[in-house]
Short mmCIF file of C-alpha atoms and ligand atoms in Angstrom, two decimals:
data_model
loop_
_atom_site.label_atom_id
_atom_site.label_comp_id
_atom_site.label_asym_id
_atom_site.label_seq_id
_atom_site.Cartn_x
_atom_site.Cartn_y
_atom_site.Cartn_z
CA MET A 1 104.78 -46.92 25.26
CA ASN A 2 102.24 -49.44 26.50
CA ALA A 3 101.78 -53.16 26.14
CA SER A 4 99.58 -52.76 23.06
CA GLU A 5 102.48 -51.21 21.18
CA ARG A 6 104.34 -54.47 20.73
CA GLY A 7 106.70 -54.59 17.84
CA ARG A 8 107.30 -50.85 17.54
CA MET A 9 110.52 -50.18 15.66
CA VAL A 10 113.05 -48.37 17.80
CA VAL A 11 116.54 -47.04 17.31
CA PRO A 12 119.27 -46.81 19.95
CA GLY A 13 118.50 -43.97 22.32
CA ASP A 14 114.72 -44.08 21.87
CA LEU A 15 112.88 -43.57 25.12
CA LEU A 16 110.90 -46.70 26.00
CA GLY A 17 109.48 -45.60 29.34
CA THR A 18 110.42 -44.88 32.88
CA ALA A 19 111.93 -47.20 35.46
CA GLU A 20 108.71 -46.79 37.45
CA GLU A 21 106.65 -48.21 34.59
CA PHE A 22 109.01 -50.92 33.37
CA VAL A 23 111.87 -53.18 34.25
CA PRO A 24 114.76 -52.80 31.78
CA GLY A 25 115.21 -56.02 29.80
CA ARG A 26 117.48 -57.21 27.02
CA GLY A 27 118.51 -54.62 24.48
CA THR A 28 117.75 -51.68 26.78
CA TYR A 29 119.58 -49.50 29.23
CA GLU A 30 118.49 -47.31 32.09
CA HIS A 31 119.69 -43.80 32.64
CA ASP A 32 118.38 -41.35 35.23
CA GLY A 33 115.25 -43.41 35.86
CA ARG A 34 114.39 -43.71 32.18
CA ILE A 35 114.75 -46.75 29.94
CA PHE A 36 116.15 -46.44 26.44
CA ALA A 37 116.64 -48.75 23.49
CA ALA A 38 120.24 -49.93 23.14
CA LEU A 39 119.66 -51.59 19.76
CA LEU A 40 117.90 -51.14 16.46
CA GLY A 41 114.93 -53.46 16.59
CA HIS A 42 111.40 -54.06 17.81
CA SER A 43 110.38 -53.23 21.34
CA SER A 44 108.09 -55.39 23.42
CA VAL A 45 106.73 -55.50 26.92
CA ASP A 46 106.22 -58.66 28.91
CA PRO A 47 102.94 -57.93 30.75
CA ALA A 48 103.70 -60.37 33.55
CA SER A 49 107.09 -59.01 34.55
CA ARG A 50 106.61 -55.46 33.14
CA SER A 51 109.95 -55.99 31.48
CA VAL A 52 110.60 -53.95 28.36
CA ALA A 53 113.01 -55.36 25.79
CA VAL A 54 114.31 -54.64 22.33
CA HIS A 55 114.68 -57.56 19.93
CA ALA A 56 117.42 -56.68 17.50
CA LEU A 57 116.89 -56.79 13.78
CA HIS A 58 119.11 -59.54 12.35
CA ALA A 59 119.65 -60.44 15.95
CA VAL A 60 123.13 -61.26 17.03
CA PRO A 61 122.47 -63.94 19.61
CA VAL A 62 123.48 -62.83 23.04
CA LEU A 63 124.59 -65.85 24.97
CA ASP A 64 123.08 -66.03 28.40
CA GLU A 65 122.88 -68.55 31.18
CA GLY A 66 120.30 -71.18 30.39
CA ASP A 67 120.52 -70.75 26.61
CA LEU A 68 120.99 -73.77 24.37
CA VAL A 69 123.75 -73.74 21.80
CA ILE A 70 125.20 -75.98 19.14
CA GLY A 71 128.94 -76.33 19.30
CA ARG A 72 131.76 -78.34 17.83
CA VAL A 73 134.20 -80.07 20.16
CA ASP A 74 137.55 -78.61 19.27
CA GLU A 75 139.86 -80.32 21.71
CA LEU A 76 139.77 -82.57 24.75
CA LYS A 77 141.90 -81.72 27.74
CA SER A 78 142.16 -84.06 30.73
CA ALA A 79 139.30 -82.47 32.65
CA MET A 80 137.48 -80.40 30.07
CA ALA A 81 136.44 -80.17 26.46
CA ILE A 82 136.97 -76.98 24.48
CA VAL A 83 133.90 -76.27 22.34
CA GLU A 84 133.54 -73.80 19.50
CA ILE A 85 130.07 -72.29 19.80
CA LEU A 86 128.53 -72.21 16.35
CA ALA A 87 124.87 -71.32 16.74
CA ALA A 88 122.06 -70.61 19.12
CA TYR A 89 119.42 -73.32 19.41
CA PRO A 90 116.70 -73.68 18.25
CA SER A 91 117.02 -70.52 16.11
CA HIS A 92 120.23 -71.79 14.45
CA ARG A 93 121.40 -68.21 14.29
CA THR A 94 125.15 -68.25 14.02
CA VAL A 95 127.13 -66.78 16.86
CA PRO A 96 129.60 -64.22 15.51
CA GLY A 97 133.21 -64.76 16.40
CA THR A 98 132.48 -68.41 17.31
CA PRO A 99 133.28 -67.97 20.99
CA GLU A 100 134.76 -70.84 22.92
CA GLY A 101 133.10 -72.58 25.79
CA THR A 102 134.18 -75.42 28.02
CA ILE A 103 132.49 -78.56 29.28
CA HIS A 104 134.03 -79.79 32.51
CA VAL A 105 134.21 -83.56 32.96
CA SER A 106 131.77 -83.26 35.89
CA LYS A 107 129.20 -81.59 33.62
CA VAL A 108 129.36 -83.89 30.63
CA LYS A 109 126.78 -86.39 31.91
CA ASP A 110 124.67 -87.21 34.94
CA GLY A 111 126.81 -89.24 37.29
CA TYR A 112 130.52 -89.74 37.29
CA ALA A 113 132.43 -89.63 34.03
CA GLU A 114 135.84 -91.18 34.45
CA ASN A 115 137.28 -90.19 31.10
CA LEU A 116 136.08 -87.35 28.98
CA SER A 117 137.28 -89.29 25.95
CA ASP A 118 134.58 -91.93 26.64
CA GLU A 119 131.92 -89.23 26.28
CA LEU A 120 133.13 -86.77 23.63
CA ALA A 121 135.57 -86.64 20.73
CA ALA A 122 137.07 -83.78 18.77
CA GLY A 123 134.83 -82.91 15.84
CA ASP A 124 131.58 -83.98 17.54
CA LEU A 125 128.65 -81.60 17.32
CA VAL A 126 127.02 -81.10 20.68
CA LEU A 127 123.82 -79.56 21.93
CA ALA A 128 124.72 -77.89 25.22
CA ARG A 129 123.29 -75.50 27.76
CA ILE A 130 125.14 -72.45 29.04
CA LEU A 131 125.76 -72.69 32.78
CA GLN A 132 127.78 -69.51 32.98
CA SER A 133 128.32 -66.89 30.28
CA ARG A 134 130.82 -64.57 31.93
CA PRO A 135 133.76 -64.19 32.22
CA SER A 136 134.07 -67.45 30.30
CA ILE A 137 131.39 -69.66 28.82
CA LYS A 138 130.79 -72.87 30.75
CA LEU A 139 128.54 -75.53 29.28
CA THR A 140 126.75 -78.67 30.37
CA THR A 141 125.64 -81.67 28.33
CA ALA A 142 124.37 -83.63 31.36
CA PRO A 143 120.57 -83.74 30.77
CA PRO A 144 119.28 -86.51 28.46
CA THR A 145 118.27 -84.04 25.73
CA LEU A 146 121.81 -82.66 25.62
CA GLY A 147 125.06 -84.12 24.39
CA VAL A 148 126.42 -85.28 21.06
CA VAL A 149 124.04 -84.82 18.12
CA ALA A 150 126.41 -85.83 15.33
CA ALA A 151 129.75 -87.62 15.39
CA ARG A 152 132.27 -89.17 13.06
CA CYS A 153 134.08 -92.48 13.34
CA GLN A 154 137.50 -92.00 14.88
CA ARG A 155 138.91 -94.67 12.56
CA CYS A 156 137.52 -93.79 9.11
CA ARG A 157 135.61 -90.50 9.58
CA GLY A 158 132.32 -92.10 8.54
CA SER A 159 129.18 -90.64 10.16
CA LEU A 160 128.29 -92.69 13.22
CA GLU A 161 124.74 -94.00 13.45
CA LEU A 162 122.68 -95.45 16.27
CA ALA A 163 122.11 -99.14 15.77
CA GLY A 164 120.94 -102.25 17.53
CA PRO A 165 118.60 -102.76 20.46
CA ARG A 166 120.92 -100.84 22.78
CA GLN A 167 121.16 -97.95 20.35
CA GLU A 168 124.93 -98.00 20.22
CA LEU A 169 126.99 -95.81 17.96
CA VAL A 170 128.23 -97.81 15.03
CA CYS A 171 130.13 -96.78 11.93
CA PRO A 172 128.20 -98.10 8.92
CA ARG A 173 131.37 -97.87 6.82
CA CYS A 174 133.91 -99.83 8.90
CA GLY A 175 131.83 -101.36 11.70
CA ASN A 176 133.72 -99.54 14.45
CA ARG A 177 131.73 -99.08 17.66
CA GLU A 178 132.17 -95.97 19.74
CA HIS A 179 130.71 -94.45 22.86
CA ARG A 180 129.53 -90.91 23.42
CA LYS A 181 127.30 -89.03 25.81
CA ILE A 182 124.61 -88.71 23.19
CA SER A 183 121.63 -86.40 23.14
CA THR A 184 118.12 -87.73 22.62
CA GLU A 185 118.29 -85.46 19.57
CA PHE A 186 121.16 -87.46 18.08
CA GLY A 187 120.88 -87.70 14.32
CA GLY A 188 117.85 -85.43 14.34
CA ARG A 189 117.43 -82.16 12.61
CA THR A 190 119.30 -80.31 15.31
CA ALA A 191 122.38 -79.90 13.24
CA PRO A 192 123.96 -80.87 9.96
CA PRO A 193 126.55 -83.64 10.07
CA PRO A 194 129.96 -82.42 11.18
CA GLY A 195 132.08 -81.28 8.25
ZN1 LIG B 1 134.48 -96.11 10.54
#
C-alpha cells in the first residue's frame, strides 16, 4: 500500500505494510514486523508521520487523551463530578456503553474552585476534554471553550439561559439565578438541551 491508496477498504487481518515502511496507527496492529488491519474500514496513511491507520466503518469512537466529549453530570461528590460520556465531539457519535468519567475539582476551571457545586450540577451537559483514558477516564472543563453547554434550573427544571450584561445564568421561567463553569459554547449547537 502507498499513500495514493487512501480509503482502500480493508478487513481485519489485511496486510497494510511493513513496520519499516509505516508506523502502526489507530485500528492496526503489528506482528512480526508487519502491520495489519484490526478493523473493518478504510485505510489511510499520514504522509508526514508515515502512520498507517484504519478508520472503522460506523466507527465506534475510541476515547483517547485529548479528545473532546459531551457528557452528562450524573452526580457530584465532594471533590469530583461523575460524568456519563454520551458522545464524541464534534462528530456527535454516541459512545457505546456510556462510560463514566470524572472531573476533579482542580480540573473544573482555571484557578481555584472551592465548591464543585458552584461550577456544576447533576443533569448539566458538559463539553470536556479527556486528560487520561486509562485505566479510568479523567476529564477537564478548565479551558474557556469547555464546561457546561446546557443546564436546567435547580428549582423548577426550566432551561437556564445567559442573560444580562454579565451573561449570568438565569431561569426564564422562575427567575432563579445560578452559577456554572460555562463553556463559550453554552446554548450553542453543541448539544441538545438536557432531557
Ligand atoms: Zn426556574
